[in-house]
Short mmCIF file of C-alpha atoms and ligand atoms in Angstrom, two decimals:
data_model
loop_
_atom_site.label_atom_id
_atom_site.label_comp_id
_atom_site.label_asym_id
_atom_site.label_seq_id
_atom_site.Cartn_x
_atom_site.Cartn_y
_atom_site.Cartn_z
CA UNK A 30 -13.09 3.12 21.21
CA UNK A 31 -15.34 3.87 18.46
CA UNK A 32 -17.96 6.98 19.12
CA UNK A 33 -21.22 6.39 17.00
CA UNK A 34 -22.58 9.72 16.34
CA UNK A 35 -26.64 10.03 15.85
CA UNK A 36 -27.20 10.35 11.84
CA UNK A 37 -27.40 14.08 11.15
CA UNK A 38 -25.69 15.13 15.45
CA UNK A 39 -25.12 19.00 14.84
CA UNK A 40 -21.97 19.76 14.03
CA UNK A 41 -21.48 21.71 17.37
CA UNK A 42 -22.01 18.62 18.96
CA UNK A 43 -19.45 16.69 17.16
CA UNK A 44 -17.07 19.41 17.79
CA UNK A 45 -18.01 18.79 21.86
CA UNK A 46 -17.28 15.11 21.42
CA UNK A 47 -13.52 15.99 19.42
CA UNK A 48 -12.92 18.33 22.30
CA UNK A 49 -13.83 15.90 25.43
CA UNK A 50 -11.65 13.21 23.43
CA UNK A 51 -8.51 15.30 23.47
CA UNK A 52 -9.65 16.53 26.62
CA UNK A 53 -9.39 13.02 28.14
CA UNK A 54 -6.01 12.48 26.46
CA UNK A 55 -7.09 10.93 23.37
CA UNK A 56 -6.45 11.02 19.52
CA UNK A 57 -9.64 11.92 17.86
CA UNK A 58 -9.94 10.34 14.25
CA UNK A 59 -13.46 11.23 12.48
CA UNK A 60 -14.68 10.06 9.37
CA UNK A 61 -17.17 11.55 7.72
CA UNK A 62 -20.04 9.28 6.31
CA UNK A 63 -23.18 9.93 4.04
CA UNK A 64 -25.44 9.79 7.13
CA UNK A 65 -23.47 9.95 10.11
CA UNK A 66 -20.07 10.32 11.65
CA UNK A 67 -17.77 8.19 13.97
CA UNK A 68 -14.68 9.05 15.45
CA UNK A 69 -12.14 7.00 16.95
CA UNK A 70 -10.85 7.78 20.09
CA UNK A 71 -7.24 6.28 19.91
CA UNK A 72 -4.62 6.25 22.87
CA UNK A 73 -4.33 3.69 26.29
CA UNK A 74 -6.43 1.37 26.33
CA UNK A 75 -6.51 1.72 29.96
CA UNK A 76 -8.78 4.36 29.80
CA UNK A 77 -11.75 3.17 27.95
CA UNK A 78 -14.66 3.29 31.52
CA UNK A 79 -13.56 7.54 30.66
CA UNK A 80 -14.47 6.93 27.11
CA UNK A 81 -17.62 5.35 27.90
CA UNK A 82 -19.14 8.08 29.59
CA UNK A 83 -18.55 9.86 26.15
CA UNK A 84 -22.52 8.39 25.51
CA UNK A 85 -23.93 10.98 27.75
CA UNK A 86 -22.86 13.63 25.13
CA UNK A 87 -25.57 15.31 22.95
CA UNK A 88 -25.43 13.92 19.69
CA UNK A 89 -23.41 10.68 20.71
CA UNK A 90 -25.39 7.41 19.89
CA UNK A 91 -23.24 4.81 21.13
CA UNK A 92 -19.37 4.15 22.23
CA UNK A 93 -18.14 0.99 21.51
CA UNK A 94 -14.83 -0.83 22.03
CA UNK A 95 -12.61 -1.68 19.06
CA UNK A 96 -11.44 -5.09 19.95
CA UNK A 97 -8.62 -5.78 17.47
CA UNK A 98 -4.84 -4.77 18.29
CA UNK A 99 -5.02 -2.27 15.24
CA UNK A 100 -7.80 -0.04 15.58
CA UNK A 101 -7.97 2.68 12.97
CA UNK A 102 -7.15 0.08 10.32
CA UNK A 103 -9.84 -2.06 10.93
CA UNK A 104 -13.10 -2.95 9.69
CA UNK A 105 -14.59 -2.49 12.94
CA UNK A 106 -13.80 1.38 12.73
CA UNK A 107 -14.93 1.60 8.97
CA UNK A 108 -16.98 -0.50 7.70
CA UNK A 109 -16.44 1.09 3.85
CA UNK A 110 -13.38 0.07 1.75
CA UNK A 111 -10.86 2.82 1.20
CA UNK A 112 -10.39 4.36 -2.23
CA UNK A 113 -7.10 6.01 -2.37
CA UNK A 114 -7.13 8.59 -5.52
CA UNK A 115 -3.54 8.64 -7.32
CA UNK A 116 -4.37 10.96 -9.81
CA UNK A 117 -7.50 12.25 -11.79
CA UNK A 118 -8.29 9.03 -13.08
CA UNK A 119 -6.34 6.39 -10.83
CA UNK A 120 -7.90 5.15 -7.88
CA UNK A 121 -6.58 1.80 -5.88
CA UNK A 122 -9.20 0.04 -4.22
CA UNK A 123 -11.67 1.02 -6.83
CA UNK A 124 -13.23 -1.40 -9.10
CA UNK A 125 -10.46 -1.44 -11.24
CA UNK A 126 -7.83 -3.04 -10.54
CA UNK A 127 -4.70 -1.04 -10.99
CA UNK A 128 -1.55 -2.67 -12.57
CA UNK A 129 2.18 -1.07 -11.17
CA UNK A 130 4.71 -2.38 -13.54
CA UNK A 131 8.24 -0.77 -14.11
CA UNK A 132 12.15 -2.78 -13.39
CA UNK A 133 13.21 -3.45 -10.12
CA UNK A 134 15.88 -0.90 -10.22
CA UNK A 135 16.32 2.30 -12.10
CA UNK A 136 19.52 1.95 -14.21
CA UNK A 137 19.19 4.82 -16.10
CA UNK A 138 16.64 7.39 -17.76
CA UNK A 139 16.62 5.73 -21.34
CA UNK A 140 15.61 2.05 -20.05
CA UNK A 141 13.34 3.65 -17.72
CA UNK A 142 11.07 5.84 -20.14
CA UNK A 143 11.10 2.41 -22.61
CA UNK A 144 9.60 1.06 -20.03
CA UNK A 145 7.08 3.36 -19.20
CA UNK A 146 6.24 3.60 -22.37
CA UNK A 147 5.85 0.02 -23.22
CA UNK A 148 4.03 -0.44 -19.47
CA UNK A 149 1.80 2.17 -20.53
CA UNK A 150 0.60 1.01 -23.64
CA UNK A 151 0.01 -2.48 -22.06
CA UNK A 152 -2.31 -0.83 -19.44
CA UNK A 153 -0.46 -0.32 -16.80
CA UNK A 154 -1.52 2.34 -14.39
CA UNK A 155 1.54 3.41 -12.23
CA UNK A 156 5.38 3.10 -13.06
CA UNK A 157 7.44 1.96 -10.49
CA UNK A 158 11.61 1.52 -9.75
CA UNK A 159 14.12 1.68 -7.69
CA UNK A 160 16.38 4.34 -6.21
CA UNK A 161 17.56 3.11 -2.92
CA UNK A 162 17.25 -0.76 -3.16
CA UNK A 163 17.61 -3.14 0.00
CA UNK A 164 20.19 -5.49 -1.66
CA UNK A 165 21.03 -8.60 0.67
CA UNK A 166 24.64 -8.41 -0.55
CA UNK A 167 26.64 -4.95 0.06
CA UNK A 168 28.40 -5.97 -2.77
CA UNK A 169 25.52 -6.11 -5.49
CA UNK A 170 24.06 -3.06 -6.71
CA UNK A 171 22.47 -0.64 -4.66
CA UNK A 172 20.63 1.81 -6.94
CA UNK A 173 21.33 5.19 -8.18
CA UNK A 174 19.58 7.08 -5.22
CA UNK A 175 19.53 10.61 -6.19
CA UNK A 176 20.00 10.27 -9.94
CA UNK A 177 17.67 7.77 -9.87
CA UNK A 178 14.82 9.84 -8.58
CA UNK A 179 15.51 12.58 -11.05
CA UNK A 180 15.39 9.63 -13.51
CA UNK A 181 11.89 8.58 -12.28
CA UNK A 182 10.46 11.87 -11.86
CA UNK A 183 11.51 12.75 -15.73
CA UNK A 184 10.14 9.24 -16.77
CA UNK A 185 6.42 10.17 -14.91
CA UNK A 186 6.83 13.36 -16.79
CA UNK A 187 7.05 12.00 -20.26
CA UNK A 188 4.60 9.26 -19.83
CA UNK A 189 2.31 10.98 -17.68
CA UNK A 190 2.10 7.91 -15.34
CA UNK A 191 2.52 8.20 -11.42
CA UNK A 192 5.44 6.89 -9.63
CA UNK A 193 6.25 4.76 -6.70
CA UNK A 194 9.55 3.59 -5.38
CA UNK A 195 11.29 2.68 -2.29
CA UNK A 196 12.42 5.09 0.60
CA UNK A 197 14.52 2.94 3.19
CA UNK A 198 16.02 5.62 5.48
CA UNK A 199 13.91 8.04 7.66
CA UNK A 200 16.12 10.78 6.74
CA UNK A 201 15.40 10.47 3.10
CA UNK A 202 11.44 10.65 3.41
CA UNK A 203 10.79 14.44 1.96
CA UNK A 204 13.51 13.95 -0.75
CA UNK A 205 11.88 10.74 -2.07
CA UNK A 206 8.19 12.59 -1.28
CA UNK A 207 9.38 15.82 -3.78
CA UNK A 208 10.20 12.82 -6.47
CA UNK A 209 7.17 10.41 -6.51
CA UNK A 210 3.42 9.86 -5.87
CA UNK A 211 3.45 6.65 -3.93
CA UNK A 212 6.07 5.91 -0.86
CA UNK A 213 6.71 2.14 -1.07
CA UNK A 214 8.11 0.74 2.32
CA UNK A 215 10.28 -2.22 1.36
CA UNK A 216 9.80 -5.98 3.30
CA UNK A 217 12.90 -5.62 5.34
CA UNK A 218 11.74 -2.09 6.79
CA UNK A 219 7.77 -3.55 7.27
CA UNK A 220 8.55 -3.08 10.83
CA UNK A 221 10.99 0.10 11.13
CA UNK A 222 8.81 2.01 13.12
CA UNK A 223 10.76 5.52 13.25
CA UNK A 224 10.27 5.14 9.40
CA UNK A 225 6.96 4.09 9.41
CA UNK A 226 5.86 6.99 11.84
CA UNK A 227 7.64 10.21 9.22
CA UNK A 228 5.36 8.18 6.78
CA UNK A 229 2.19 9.01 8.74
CA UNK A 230 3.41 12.88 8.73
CA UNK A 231 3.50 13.27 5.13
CA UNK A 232 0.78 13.81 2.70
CA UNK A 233 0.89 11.06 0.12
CA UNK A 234 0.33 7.47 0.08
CA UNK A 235 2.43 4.91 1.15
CA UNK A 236 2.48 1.45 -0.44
CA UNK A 237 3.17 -0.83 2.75
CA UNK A 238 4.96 -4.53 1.89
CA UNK A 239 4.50 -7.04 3.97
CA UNK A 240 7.71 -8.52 5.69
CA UNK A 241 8.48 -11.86 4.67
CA UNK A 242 8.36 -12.90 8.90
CA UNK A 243 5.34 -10.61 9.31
CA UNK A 244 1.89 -12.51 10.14
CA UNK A 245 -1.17 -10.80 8.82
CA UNK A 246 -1.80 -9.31 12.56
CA UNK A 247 2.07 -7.82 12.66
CA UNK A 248 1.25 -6.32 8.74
CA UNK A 249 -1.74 -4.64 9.98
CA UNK A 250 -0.05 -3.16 12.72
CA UNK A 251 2.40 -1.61 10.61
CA UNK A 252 -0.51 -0.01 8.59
CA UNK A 253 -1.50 1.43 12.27
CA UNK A 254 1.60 3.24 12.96
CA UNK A 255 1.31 5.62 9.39
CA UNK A 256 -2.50 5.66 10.13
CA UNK A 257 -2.22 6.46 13.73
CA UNK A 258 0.69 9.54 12.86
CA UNK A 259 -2.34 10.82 10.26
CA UNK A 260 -2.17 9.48 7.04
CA UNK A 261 -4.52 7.31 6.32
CA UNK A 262 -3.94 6.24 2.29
CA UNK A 263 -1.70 2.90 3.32
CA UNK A 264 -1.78 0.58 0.40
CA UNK A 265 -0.87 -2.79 1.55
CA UNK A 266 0.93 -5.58 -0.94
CA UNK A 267 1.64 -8.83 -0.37
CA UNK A 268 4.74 -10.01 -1.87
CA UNK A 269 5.12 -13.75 -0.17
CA UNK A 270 6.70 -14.77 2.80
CA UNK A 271 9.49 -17.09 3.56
CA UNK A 272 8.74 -21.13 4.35
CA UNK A 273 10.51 -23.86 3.93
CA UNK A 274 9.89 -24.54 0.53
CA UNK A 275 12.76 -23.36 -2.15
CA UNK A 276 11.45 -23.94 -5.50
CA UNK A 277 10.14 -20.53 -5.41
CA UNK A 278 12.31 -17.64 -3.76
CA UNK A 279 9.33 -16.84 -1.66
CA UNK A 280 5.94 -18.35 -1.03
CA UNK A 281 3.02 -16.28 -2.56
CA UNK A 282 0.32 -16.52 0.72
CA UNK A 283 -2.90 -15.78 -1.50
CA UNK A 284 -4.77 -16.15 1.23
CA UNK A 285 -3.57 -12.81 2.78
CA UNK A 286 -5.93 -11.20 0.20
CA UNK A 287 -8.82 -12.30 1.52
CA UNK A 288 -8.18 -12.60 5.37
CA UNK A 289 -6.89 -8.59 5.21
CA UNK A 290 -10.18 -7.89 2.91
CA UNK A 291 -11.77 -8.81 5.88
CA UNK A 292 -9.43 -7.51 8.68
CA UNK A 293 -8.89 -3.80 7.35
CA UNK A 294 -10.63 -1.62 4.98
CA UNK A 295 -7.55 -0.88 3.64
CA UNK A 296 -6.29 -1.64 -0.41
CA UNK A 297 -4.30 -4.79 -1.12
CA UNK A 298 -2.18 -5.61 -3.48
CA UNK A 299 -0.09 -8.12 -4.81
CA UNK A 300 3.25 -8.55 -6.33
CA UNK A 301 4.14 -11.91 -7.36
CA UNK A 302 7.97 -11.10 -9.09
CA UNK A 303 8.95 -11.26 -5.62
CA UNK A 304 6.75 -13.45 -4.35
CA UNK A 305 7.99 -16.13 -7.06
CA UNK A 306 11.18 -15.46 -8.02
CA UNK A 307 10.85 -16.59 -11.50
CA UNK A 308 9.44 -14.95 -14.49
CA UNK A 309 8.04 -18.17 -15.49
CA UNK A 310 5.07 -17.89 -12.95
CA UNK A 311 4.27 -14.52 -12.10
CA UNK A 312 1.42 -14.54 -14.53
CA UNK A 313 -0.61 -17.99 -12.93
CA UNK A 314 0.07 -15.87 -9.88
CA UNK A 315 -1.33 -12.67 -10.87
CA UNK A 316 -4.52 -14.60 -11.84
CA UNK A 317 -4.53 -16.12 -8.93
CA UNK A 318 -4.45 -13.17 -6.90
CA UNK A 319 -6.50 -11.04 -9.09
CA UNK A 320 -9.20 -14.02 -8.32
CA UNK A 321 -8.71 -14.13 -4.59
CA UNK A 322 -9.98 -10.47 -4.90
CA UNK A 323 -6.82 -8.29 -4.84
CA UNK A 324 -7.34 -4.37 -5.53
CA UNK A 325 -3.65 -4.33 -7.74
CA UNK A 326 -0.74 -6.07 -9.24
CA UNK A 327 2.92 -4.66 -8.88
CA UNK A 328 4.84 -6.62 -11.38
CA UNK A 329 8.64 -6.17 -11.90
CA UNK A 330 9.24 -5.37 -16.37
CA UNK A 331 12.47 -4.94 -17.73
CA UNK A 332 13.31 -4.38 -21.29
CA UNK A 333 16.24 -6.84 -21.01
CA UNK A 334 15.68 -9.13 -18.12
CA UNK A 335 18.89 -10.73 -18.62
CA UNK A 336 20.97 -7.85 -18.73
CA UNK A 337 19.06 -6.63 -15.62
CA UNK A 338 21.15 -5.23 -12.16
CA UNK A 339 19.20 -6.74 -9.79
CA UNK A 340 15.98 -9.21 -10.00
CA UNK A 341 16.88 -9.84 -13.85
CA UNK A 342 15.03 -13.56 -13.38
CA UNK A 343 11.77 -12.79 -12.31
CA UNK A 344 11.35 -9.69 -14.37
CA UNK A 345 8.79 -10.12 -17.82
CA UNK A 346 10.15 -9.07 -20.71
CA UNK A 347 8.10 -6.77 -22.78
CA UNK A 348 5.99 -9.78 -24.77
CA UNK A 349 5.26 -11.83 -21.85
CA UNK A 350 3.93 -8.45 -19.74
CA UNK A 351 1.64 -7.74 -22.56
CA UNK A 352 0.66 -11.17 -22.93
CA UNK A 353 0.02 -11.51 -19.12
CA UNK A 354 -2.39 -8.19 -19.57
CA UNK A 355 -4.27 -9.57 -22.38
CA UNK A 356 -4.98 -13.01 -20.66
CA UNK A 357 -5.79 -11.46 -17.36
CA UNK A 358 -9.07 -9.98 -18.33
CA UNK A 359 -11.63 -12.67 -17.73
CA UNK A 360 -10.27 -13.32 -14.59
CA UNK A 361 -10.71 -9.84 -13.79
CA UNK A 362 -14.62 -9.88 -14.82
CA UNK A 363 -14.95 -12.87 -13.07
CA UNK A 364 -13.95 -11.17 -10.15
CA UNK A 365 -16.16 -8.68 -11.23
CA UNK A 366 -13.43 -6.50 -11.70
CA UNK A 367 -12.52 -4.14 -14.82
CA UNK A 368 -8.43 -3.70 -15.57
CA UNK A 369 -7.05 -1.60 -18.10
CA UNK A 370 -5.95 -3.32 -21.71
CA UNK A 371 -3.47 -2.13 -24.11
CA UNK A 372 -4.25 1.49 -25.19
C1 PEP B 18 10.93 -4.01 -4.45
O1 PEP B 18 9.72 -3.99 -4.69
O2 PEP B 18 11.74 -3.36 -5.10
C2 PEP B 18 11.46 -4.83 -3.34
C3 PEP B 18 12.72 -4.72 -2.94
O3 PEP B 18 10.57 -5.69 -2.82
P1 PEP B 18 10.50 -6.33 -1.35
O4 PEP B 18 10.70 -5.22 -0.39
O5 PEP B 18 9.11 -6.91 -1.33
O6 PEP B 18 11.55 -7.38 -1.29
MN1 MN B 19 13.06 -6.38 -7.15
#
């Protein structure tokens, strides 16, 4: 249930309304708007005739049942799109749209700085690679975990860009936190919900793939658990799902952008390396998304794609990242849009 506060309710009488919530077994959630507040009063649904007497309050305008399965995600409980600030100047879900570029794994700390520097220069906003990487095969490489961290946190030191990269295991959630700025939560672990609840305990944002089985509903519900556990900076990417066609390793679902635009409040961004599969078309599909209205591109760069130790085909290669940032700027403005061109 959603509780409408009265613009300018006393703050004594918003305090009144927290306690009853938690009083009544509930989780209150307030944001704070220009003119009024609302909190969300989330636990069983069962008890929502309790909630409803919550209008009697002083100070309450309205209650009002959220009627989606995901409740603080949704547009229905705020109406305003989230901004989630990175850094002093970084903000996804801003007008700009922010550009994560960096190789699908780290494979050491001289390829990785190249890259940042290169990505930097190019306009990119936020580094990102691997540590712990999912790897379908046991057998294929499976990142350089610890040193890779201390790789990645060096690299965001000498290039002064924020960091993302993937945590799989619960366990490993504050030692990935003390390394970088941005928690990604791979497609396999979309729905690992002991992982995705430590998420919602910690303090910085979490960049939340979508599963390549998930529907749109099952995504957003994965956004719910972090949200739900208290953090609320969930960046959501779209990275294609699996169908039955094969000419691309996945199927980029563009759509996504604009059904969650309207679903959740919440960023989205896209990353069509995976999505594709093939170097060859992850710029058409970065214009495509950047059209349908995405908030961000994470795009997989590797200073020798063919020498690369794991996603070597769909990575760009320095020249064809900066091209792709050079071309992508009217499609930007025509989304009415700004992005970031080489410095
Ligand atoms: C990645 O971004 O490194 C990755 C493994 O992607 P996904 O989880 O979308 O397959
Ligand atoms: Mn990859």
């Amino acid at each position: 249930m959603i509780i409408v506060m009265k613009p300018h309710a006393l703050k004594k009488e918003l305090r009144a309304v927290i306690d009853k919530i938690k009083d009544l077994g509930y989780k209150p959630h307030t944001i704070y708007g220009e003119t009024r507040n609302v909190i969300g009063a989330i636990g069983d649904e069962r008890g929502k005739f309790v909630l409803q007497s919550l209008e009697t309050l002083s100070g309450v305008e309205k209650v009002v049942p959220i009627l989606t399965p995901y409740k603080l995600a949704s547009k229905e409980f705020k109406k305003d799109k989230t901004e989630i600030p990175i850094s002093k100047d970084i903000v996804v879900g801003g007008k700009e749209i922010i550009v994560i570029a960096g190789p699908c794994s780290i494979e050491g700390q001289k390829m990785l700085s190249q890259t940042a520097r290169f990505v930097k220069q190019a306009g990119a906003k936020i580094l990102r690679g691997g540590a712990f990487k999912p790897r379908t095969s046991p057998y294929s490489f499976q990142g350089l975990e610890r040193k890779g961290l201390k790789y990645l946190a060096k690299a965001r030191d000498l290039s002064g860009m924020p960091v993302v990269t993937e945590v799989m295991n619960p366990g490993d959630v504050q030692l990935v936190a003390d390394h970088a700025d941005i928690l990604q939560v791979g497609a396999r672990n979309v729905q690992n919900f002991t992982l995705l609840k430590k998420l919602g305990k910690i303090k910085k944002p979490i960049l939340l793939k979508r599963g390549m089985m998930t529907t749109i509903n099952e995504f957003i519900m994965s956004a719910e658990y972090i949200i739900s556990e208290g953090n609320s900076r969930v960046i959501l990417c779209e990275r294609g799902i699996r169908t039955f066609e094969d000419a691309t390793r996945n199927t980029l679902d563009v759509s996504a952008v604009p059904v969650l635009r309207e679903r959740t409040h919440l960023p989205v961004i896209v990353d069509p390396s995976h999505a594709t599969g093939y170097a060859q078309y992850v710029k058409a599909m970065s214009f495509a998304s950047v059209a349908a209205g995405c908030d961000g591109l994470m795009i997989e760069v590797h200073p020798s794609p063919e020498k690369a130790l794991s996603d070597g085909p769909q990575s760009l290669d320095f020249p064809s990242f900066a091209a792709l940032m050079r071309e992508i700027v009217p499609f930007a403005s025509a989304a009415g849009r700004t992005i970031a061109t080489r410095q």
